[in-house]
Coordinates of C-alpha atoms in Angstrom, one line a residue:
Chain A
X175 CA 0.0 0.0 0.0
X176 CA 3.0 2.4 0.9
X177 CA 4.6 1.9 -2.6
X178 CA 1.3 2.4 -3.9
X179 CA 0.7 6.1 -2.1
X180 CA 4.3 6.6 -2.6
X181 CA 4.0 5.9 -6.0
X182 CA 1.2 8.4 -6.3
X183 CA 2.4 11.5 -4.8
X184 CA 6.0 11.4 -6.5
X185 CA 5.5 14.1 -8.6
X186 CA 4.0 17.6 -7.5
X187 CA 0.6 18.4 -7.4
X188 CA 0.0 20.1 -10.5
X189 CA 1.3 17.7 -12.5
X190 CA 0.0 14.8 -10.6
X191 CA -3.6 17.0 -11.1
X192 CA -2.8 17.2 -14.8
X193 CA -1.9 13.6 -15.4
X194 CA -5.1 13.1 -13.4
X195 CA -7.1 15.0 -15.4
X196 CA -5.3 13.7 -18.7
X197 CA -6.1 10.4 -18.1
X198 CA -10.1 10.5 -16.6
X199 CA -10.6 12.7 -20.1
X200 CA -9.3 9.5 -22.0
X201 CA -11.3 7.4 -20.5
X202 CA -14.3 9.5 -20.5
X203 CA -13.2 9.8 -24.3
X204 CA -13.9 6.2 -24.9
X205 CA -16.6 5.7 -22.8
X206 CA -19.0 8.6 -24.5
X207 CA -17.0 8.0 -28.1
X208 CA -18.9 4.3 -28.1
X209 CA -22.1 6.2 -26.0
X210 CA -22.4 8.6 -29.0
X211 CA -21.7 5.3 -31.8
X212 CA -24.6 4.0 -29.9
X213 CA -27.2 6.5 -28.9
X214 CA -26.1 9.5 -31.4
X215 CA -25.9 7.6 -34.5
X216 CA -27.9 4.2 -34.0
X217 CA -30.4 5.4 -31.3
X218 CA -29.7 2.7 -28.7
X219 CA -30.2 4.2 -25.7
X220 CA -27.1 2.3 -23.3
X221 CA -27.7 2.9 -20.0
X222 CA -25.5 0.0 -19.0
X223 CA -21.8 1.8 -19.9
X224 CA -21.0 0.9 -16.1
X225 CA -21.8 -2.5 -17.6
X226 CA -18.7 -2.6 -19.7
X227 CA -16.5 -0.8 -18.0
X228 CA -16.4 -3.0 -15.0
X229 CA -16.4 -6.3 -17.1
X230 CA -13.1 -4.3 -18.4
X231 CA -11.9 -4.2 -14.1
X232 CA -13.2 -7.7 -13.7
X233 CA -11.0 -9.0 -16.1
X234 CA -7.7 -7.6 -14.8
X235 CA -8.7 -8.5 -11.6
X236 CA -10.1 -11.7 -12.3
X237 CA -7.8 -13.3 -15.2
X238 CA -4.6 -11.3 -15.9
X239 CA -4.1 -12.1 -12.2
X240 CA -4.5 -15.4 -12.1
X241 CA -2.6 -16.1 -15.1
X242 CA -0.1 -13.8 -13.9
X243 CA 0.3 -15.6 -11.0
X244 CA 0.3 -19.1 -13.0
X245 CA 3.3 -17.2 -14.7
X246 CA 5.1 -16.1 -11.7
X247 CA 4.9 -20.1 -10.5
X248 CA 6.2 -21.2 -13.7
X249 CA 8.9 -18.8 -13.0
X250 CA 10.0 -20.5 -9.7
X251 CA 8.7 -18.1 -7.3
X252 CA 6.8 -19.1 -4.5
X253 CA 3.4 -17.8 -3.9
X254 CA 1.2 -17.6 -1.2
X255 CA -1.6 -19.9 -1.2
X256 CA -5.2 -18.1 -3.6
X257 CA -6.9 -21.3 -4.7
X258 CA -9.9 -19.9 -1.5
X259 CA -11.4 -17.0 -1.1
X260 CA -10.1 -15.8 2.1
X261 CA -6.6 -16.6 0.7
X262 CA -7.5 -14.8 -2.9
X263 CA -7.8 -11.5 -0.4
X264 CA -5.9 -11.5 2.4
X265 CA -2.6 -13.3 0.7
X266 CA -3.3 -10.7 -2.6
X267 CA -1.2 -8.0 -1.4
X268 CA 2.1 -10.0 -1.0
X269 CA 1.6 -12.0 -4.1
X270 CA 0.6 -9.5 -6.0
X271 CA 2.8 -6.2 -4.6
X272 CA 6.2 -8.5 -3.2
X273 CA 6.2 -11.6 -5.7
X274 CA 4.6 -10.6 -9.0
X275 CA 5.7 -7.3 -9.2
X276 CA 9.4 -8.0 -8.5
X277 CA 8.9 -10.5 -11.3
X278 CA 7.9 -8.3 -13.7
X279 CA 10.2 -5.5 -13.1
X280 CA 12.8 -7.0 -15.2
X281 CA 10.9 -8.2 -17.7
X282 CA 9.2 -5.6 -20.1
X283 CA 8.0 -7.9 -22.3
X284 CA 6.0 -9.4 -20.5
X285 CA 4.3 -6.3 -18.8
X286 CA 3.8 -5.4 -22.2
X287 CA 2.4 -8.9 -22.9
X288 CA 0.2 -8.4 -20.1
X289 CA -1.7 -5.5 -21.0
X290 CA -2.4 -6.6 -24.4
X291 CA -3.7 -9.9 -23.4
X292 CA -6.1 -8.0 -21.1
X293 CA -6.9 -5.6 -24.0
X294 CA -8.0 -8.1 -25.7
X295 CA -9.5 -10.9 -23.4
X296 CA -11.6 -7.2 -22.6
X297 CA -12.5 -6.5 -26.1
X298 CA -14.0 -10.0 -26.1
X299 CA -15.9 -10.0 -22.7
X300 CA -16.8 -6.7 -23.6
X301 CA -18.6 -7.7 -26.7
X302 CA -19.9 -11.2 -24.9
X303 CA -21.5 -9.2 -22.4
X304 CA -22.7 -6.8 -24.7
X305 CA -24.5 -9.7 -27.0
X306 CA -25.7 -11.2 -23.2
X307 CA -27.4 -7.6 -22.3
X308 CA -29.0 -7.3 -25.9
X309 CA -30.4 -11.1 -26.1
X310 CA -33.3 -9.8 -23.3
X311 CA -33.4 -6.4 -23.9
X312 CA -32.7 -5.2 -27.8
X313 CA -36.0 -5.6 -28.8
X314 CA -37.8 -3.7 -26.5
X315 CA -38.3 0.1 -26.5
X316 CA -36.0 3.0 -25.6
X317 CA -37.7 3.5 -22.4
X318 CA -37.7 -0.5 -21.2
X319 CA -33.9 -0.6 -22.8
X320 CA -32.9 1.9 -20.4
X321 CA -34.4 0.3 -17.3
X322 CA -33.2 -2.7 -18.4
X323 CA -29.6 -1.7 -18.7
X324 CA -29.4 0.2 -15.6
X325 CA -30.9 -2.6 -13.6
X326 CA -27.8 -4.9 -15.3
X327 CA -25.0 -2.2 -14.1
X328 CA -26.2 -2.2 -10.9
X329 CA -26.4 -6.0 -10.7
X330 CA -22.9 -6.9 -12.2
X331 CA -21.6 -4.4 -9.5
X332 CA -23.5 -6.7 -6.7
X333 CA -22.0 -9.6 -8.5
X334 CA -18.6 -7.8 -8.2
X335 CA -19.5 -7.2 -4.9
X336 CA -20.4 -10.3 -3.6
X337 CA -18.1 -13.4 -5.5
X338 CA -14.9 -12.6 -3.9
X339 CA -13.5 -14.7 -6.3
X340 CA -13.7 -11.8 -8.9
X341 CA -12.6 -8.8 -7.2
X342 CA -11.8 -9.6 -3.9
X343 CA -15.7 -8.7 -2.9
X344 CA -16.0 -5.2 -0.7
X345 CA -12.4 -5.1 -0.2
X346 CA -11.3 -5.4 -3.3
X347 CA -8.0 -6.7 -4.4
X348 CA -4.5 -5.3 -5.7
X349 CA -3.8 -6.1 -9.7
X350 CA -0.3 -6.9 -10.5
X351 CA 1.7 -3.6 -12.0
X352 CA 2.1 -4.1 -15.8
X353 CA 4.2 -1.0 -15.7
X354 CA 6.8 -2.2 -13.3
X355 CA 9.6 -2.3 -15.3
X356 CA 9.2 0.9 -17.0
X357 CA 11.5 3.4 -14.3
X358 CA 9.3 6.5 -13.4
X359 CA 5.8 7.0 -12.9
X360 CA 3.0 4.9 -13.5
X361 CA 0.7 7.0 -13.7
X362 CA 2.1 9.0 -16.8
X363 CA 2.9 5.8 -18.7
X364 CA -1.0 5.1 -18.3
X365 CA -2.7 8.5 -19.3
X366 CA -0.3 8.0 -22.4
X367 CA -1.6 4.7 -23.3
X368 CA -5.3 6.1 -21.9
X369 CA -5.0 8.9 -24.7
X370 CA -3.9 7.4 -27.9
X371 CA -6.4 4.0 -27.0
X372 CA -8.9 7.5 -27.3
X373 CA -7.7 9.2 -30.6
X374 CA -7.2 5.6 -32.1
X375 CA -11.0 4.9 -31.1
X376 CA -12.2 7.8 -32.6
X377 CA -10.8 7.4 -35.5
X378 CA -12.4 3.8 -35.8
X379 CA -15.6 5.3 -34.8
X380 CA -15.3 7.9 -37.4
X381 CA -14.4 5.2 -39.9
X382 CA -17.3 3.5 -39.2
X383 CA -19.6 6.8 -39.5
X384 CA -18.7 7.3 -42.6
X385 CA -18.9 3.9 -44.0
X386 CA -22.4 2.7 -45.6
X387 CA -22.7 1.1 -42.4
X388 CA -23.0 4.3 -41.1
X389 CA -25.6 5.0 -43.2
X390 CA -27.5 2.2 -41.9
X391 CA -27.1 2.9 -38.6
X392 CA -28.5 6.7 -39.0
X393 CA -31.4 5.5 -41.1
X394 CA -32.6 2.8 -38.2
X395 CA -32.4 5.8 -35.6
X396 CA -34.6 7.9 -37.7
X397 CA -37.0 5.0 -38.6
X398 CA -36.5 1.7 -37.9
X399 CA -39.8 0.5 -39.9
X400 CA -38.5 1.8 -42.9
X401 CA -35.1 -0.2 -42.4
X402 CA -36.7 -3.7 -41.5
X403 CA -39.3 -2.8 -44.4
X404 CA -36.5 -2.8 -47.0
X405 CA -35.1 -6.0 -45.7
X406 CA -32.4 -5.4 -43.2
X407 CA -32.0 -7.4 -39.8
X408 CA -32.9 -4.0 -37.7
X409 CA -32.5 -5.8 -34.4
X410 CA -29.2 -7.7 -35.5
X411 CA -27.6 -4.7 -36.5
X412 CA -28.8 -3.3 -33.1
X413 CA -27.2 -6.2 -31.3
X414 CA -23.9 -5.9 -33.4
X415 CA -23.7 -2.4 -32.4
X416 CA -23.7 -2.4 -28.6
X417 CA -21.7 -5.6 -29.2
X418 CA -19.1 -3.6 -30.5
X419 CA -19.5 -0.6 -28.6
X420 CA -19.6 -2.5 -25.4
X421 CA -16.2 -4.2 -26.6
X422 CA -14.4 -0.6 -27.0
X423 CA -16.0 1.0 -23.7
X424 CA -14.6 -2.7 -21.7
X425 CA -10.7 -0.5 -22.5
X426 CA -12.0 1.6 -20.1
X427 CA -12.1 -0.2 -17.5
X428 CA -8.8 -2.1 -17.7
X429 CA -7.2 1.1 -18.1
X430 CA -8.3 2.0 -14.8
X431 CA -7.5 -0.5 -13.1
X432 CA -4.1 -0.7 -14.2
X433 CA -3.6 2.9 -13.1
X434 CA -4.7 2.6 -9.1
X435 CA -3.2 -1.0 -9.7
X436 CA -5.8 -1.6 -7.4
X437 CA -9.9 -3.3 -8.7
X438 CA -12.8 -2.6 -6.5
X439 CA -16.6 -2.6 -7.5
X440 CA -17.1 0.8 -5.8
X441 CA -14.8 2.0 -8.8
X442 CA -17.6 1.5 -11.4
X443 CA -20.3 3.0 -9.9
X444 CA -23.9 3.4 -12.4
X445 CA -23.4 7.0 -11.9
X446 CA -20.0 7.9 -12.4
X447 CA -19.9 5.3 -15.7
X448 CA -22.9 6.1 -17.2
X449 CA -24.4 9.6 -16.1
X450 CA -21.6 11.7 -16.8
X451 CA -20.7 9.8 -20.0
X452 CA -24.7 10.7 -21.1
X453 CA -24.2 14.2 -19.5
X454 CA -20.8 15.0 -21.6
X455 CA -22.7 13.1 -24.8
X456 CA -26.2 15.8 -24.2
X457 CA -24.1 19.2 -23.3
X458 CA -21.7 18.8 -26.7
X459 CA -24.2 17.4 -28.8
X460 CA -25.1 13.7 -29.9
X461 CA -24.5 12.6 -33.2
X462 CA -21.3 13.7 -33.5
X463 CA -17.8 13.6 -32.6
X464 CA -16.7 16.9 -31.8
X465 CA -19.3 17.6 -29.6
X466 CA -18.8 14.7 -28.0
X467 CA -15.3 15.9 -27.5
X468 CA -16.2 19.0 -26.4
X469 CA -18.5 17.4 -23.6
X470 CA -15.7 15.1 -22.2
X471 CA -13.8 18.2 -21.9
X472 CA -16.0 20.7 -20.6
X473 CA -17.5 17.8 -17.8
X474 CA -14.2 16.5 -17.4
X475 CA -13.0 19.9 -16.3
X476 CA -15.9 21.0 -14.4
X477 CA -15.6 18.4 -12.4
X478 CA -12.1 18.9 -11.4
X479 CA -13.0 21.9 -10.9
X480 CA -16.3 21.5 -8.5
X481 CA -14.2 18.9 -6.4
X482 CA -11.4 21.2 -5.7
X483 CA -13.2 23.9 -5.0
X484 CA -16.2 22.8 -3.8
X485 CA -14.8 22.6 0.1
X486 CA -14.6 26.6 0.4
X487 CA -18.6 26.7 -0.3
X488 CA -19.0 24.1 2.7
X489 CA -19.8 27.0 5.6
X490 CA -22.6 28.5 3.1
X491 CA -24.3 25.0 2.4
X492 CA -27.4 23.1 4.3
X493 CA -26.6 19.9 2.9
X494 CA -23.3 17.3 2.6
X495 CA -20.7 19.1 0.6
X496 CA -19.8 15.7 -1.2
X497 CA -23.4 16.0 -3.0
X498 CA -22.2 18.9 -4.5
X499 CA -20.3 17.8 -7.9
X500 CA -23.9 15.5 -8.5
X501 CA -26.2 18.3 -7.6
X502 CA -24.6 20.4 -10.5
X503 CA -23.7 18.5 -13.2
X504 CA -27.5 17.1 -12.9
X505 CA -28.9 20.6 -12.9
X506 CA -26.7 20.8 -15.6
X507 CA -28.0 18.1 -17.7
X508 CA -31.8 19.1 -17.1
X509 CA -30.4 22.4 -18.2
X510 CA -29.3 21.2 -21.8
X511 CA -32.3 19.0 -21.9
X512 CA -34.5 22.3 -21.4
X513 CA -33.0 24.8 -23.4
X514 CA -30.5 23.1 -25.8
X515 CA -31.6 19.5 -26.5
X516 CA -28.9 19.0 -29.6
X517 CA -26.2 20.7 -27.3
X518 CA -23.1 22.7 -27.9
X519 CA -22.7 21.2 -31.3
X520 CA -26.0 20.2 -33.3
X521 CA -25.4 16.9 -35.5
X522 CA -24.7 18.0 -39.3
X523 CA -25.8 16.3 -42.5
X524 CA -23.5 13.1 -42.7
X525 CA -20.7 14.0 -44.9
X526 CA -19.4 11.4 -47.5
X527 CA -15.9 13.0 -49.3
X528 CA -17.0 12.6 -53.5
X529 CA -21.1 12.0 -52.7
X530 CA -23.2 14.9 -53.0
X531 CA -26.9 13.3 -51.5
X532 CA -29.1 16.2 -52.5
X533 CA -28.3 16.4 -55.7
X534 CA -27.8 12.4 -56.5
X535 CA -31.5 12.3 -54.9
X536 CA -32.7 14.7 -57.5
X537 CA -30.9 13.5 -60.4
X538 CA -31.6 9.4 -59.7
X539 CA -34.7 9.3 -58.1
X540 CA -37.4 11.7 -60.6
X541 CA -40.4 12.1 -58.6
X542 CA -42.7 14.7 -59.6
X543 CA -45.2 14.9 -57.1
X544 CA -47.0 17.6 -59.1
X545 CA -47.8 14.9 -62.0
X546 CA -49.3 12.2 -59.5
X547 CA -52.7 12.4 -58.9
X548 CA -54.4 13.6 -55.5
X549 CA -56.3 11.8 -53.5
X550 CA -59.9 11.6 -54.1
X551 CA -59.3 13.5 -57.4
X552 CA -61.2 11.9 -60.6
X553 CA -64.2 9.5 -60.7
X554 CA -65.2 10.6 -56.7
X555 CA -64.6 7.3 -55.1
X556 CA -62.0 8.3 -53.4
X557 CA -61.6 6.6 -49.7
X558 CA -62.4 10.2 -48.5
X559 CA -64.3 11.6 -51.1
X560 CA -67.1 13.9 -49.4
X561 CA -69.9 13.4 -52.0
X562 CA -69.9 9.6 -51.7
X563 CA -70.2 10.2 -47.6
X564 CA -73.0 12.7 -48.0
X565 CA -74.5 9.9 -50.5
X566 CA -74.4 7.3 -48.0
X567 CA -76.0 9.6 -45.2
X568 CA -78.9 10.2 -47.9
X569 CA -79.4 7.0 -48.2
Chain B
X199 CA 17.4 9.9 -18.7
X200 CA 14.5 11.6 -17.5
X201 CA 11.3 8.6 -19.1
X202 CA 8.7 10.7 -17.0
X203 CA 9.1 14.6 -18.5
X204 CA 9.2 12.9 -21.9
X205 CA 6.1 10.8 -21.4
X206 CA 4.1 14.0 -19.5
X207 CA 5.0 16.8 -23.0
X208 CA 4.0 13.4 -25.1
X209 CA 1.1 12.8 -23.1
X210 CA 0.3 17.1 -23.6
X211 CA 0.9 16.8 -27.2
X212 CA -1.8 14.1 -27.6
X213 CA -4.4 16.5 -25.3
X214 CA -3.3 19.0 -27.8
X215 CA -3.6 17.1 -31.4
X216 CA -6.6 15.1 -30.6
X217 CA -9.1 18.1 -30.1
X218 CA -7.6 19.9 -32.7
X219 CA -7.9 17.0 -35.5
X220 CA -11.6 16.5 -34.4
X221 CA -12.1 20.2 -35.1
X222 CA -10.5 21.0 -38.2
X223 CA -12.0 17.4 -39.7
X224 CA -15.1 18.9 -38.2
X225 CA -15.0 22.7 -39.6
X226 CA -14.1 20.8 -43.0
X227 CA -16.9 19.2 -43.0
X228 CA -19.3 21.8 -42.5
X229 CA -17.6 23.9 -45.3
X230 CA -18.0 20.6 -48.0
X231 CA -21.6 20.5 -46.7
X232 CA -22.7 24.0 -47.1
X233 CA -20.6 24.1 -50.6
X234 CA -22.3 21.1 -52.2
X235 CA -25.7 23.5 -50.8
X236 CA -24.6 26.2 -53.0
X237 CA -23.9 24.2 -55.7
X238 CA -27.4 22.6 -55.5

């Protein structure tokens, strides 16, 4: 725990708070990047981004651990005994900070090895879990999609909470230090990594966008009828979506916990995972990527802001201080909803470099609307046609 | 050799570039968007 705090406060303040701020903006980045692939452009409503992001800390915690420690054995160290539960928690700290660490320190390779491994074994739970949340809940409305997804974030945090197995339970469990070998902060080396995992998944979101798949996607937000009447898989594509979206916000998660080096369920709370990425996804503007940029920022920095400030208010307010920063930011979302429901940034026209839509529509598609006949017009037996109505009351 | 400094102006440079490849991509855009409107 020392080495941990020690670790932490090796650098002065302001650059600890930048780093700090650095790296919950890149995660924040990925989280409402894949919130705004979802809701923005595809209308799926996730509430259930907590969902992801702790499958992301459960599988540091729960697999690069063990296999970690199935590692370290190989190596011929001697490990304290984890098979139980008690043991998995209470002999985590010397395995983890005096055995597997001191392992790894030497060996930058496999720290490297590590975090790719749980990149990807997150990617793949990510999307599993996505797939598991969509089986009972893609085909029902936004409004019953959203319960249902918040009702899962909150369960697979009493899951977390409750099979000690996974995250060491309520006191949550120490992660072995993938950055060990690598001489000076941890910290930095992980809002690094935090940041480029953001501008690399923004530019396969943006990919995406502007892909025909993209197209899709827009068209089943605006009207899904229309889509499944012309012969696509409406709730497939739904399904792929948070699949993959859920993959990309998992990151998250492992990020974090390879930065406090340390997993615990009260780390992915609902509201901290899912709130503020909906509140930075409404005040910038769904639908498209710079606002959702300008959200992260703006929240990300308000925040910082309202927690370090928010202790010189204390004498004025009634109520618990800590409630401030949640008290705000939610005034602040009802706020945008009010007055500016398309946010900072309203969604443009979709943009596709070459492809001009409005005049391809004119020029391929020659409706004249003028030329087709109204309804009702002609022989008077139109479905609405007054004189065969007042006939029938005649008669 | 110093890993840390180097890592933190990297790390500032990547705060830096990201927002400001979103933007100009994005003020792009809207230009190609409102010139094709003209030309309509």
């Amino acid at each position: 725990m020392l080495d941990l705090i020690g670790s932490l406060v090796a650098q002065d303040t302001t650059t600890r708070l930048i780093i700090d701020v650095a790296l919950y903006f890149g995660l924040f980045v990925i989280v409402a990047m894949a919130l705004n692939f979802q809701y923005g452009n595809a209308g799926v409503p996730n509430f259930g981004c907590a969902v992801q992001v702790i499958v992301g800390g459960f599988t540091v915690s729960a697999i690069t651990t063990r296999l970690t420690f199935a590692l370290v054995q190989q190596g011929g160290m001697v490990l304290k005994p984890y098979s139980s539960d008690f043991d998995w928690v209470y002999n985590n700290f010397y395995n983890v900070d005096v055995i597997a660490n001191s392992y790894i320190r030497d060996k930058p390779f496999l720290g490297i090895s590590l975090l790719l491994f749980s990149f990807a074994v997150a990617l793949v739970l990510g999307a599993v879990m996505g797939w598991l949340i969509s089986v009972p809940a893609i085909r029902l409305r936004a409004t019953y999609l959203m319960i249902t997804l918040i009702t899962m974030a909150d369960a697979s945090q009493i899951v977390g909470r409750n099979i000690v197995g996974i995250s060491g339970g309520t006191l949550g469990m120490f992660v072995p230090n993938v950055f060990e070998w690598y001489p000076g902060d941890r910290g930095v080396i992980t809002a690094v990594i935090t940041l480029a995992i953001g501008l690399i998944s923004f530019f396969i979101f943006r990919t995406m966008l502007n892909s025909p798949y993209g197209r899709l996607m827009r068209a089943i937000r605006e009207n899904e009828i229309t889509v499944g009447s012309v012969g696509k898989n409406v709730t497939g594509i739904r399904r792929n979506i948070l699949m993959f979206a859920s993959g990309i916000t998992a990151l998250s998660g492992v990020l974090l916990s390879f930065y406090f080096s340390y997993v615990i369920e009260a780390n992915f709370q609902r509201a901290f995972w899912t709130y503020w990425p909906w509140l930075m996804l409404m005040v910038g503007g769904p639908g498209n990527n710079a606002g959702t940029f300008l959200g992260c920022a703006l929240v990300t920095l308000m925040r910082r802001v309202i927690i370090q400030y928010k202790w010189v208010l204390d004498v004025y307010i009634f109520f618990p201080i800590a409630y401030l920063e949640d008290i705000l930011l939610g005034t602040l979302l009802i706020v945008f909803l009010i007055f500016r429901p398309s946010g900072l940034i309203p969604e443009k026209l979709l943009y596709i470099p070459g492809v001009n839509y409005g005049k391809m529509v004119r020029e391929e598609v020659k409706v004249d609307w003028r030329s087709a006949p109204k309804a009702g017009e002609g022989k008077g037996k139109g479905r609405f046609s007054l004189r065969r109505k007042k006939k029938e009351g005649e008669t | 050799m110093d890993y840390d400094t180097i890592l933190f102006w990297i790390m500032i440079a990547l705060w830096v570039i990201m927002p400001t490849f979103i933007v100009i991509e994005e003020i792009r855009e809207r230009r190609s968007i409102a010139r094709d409107r003209r030309s309509e």
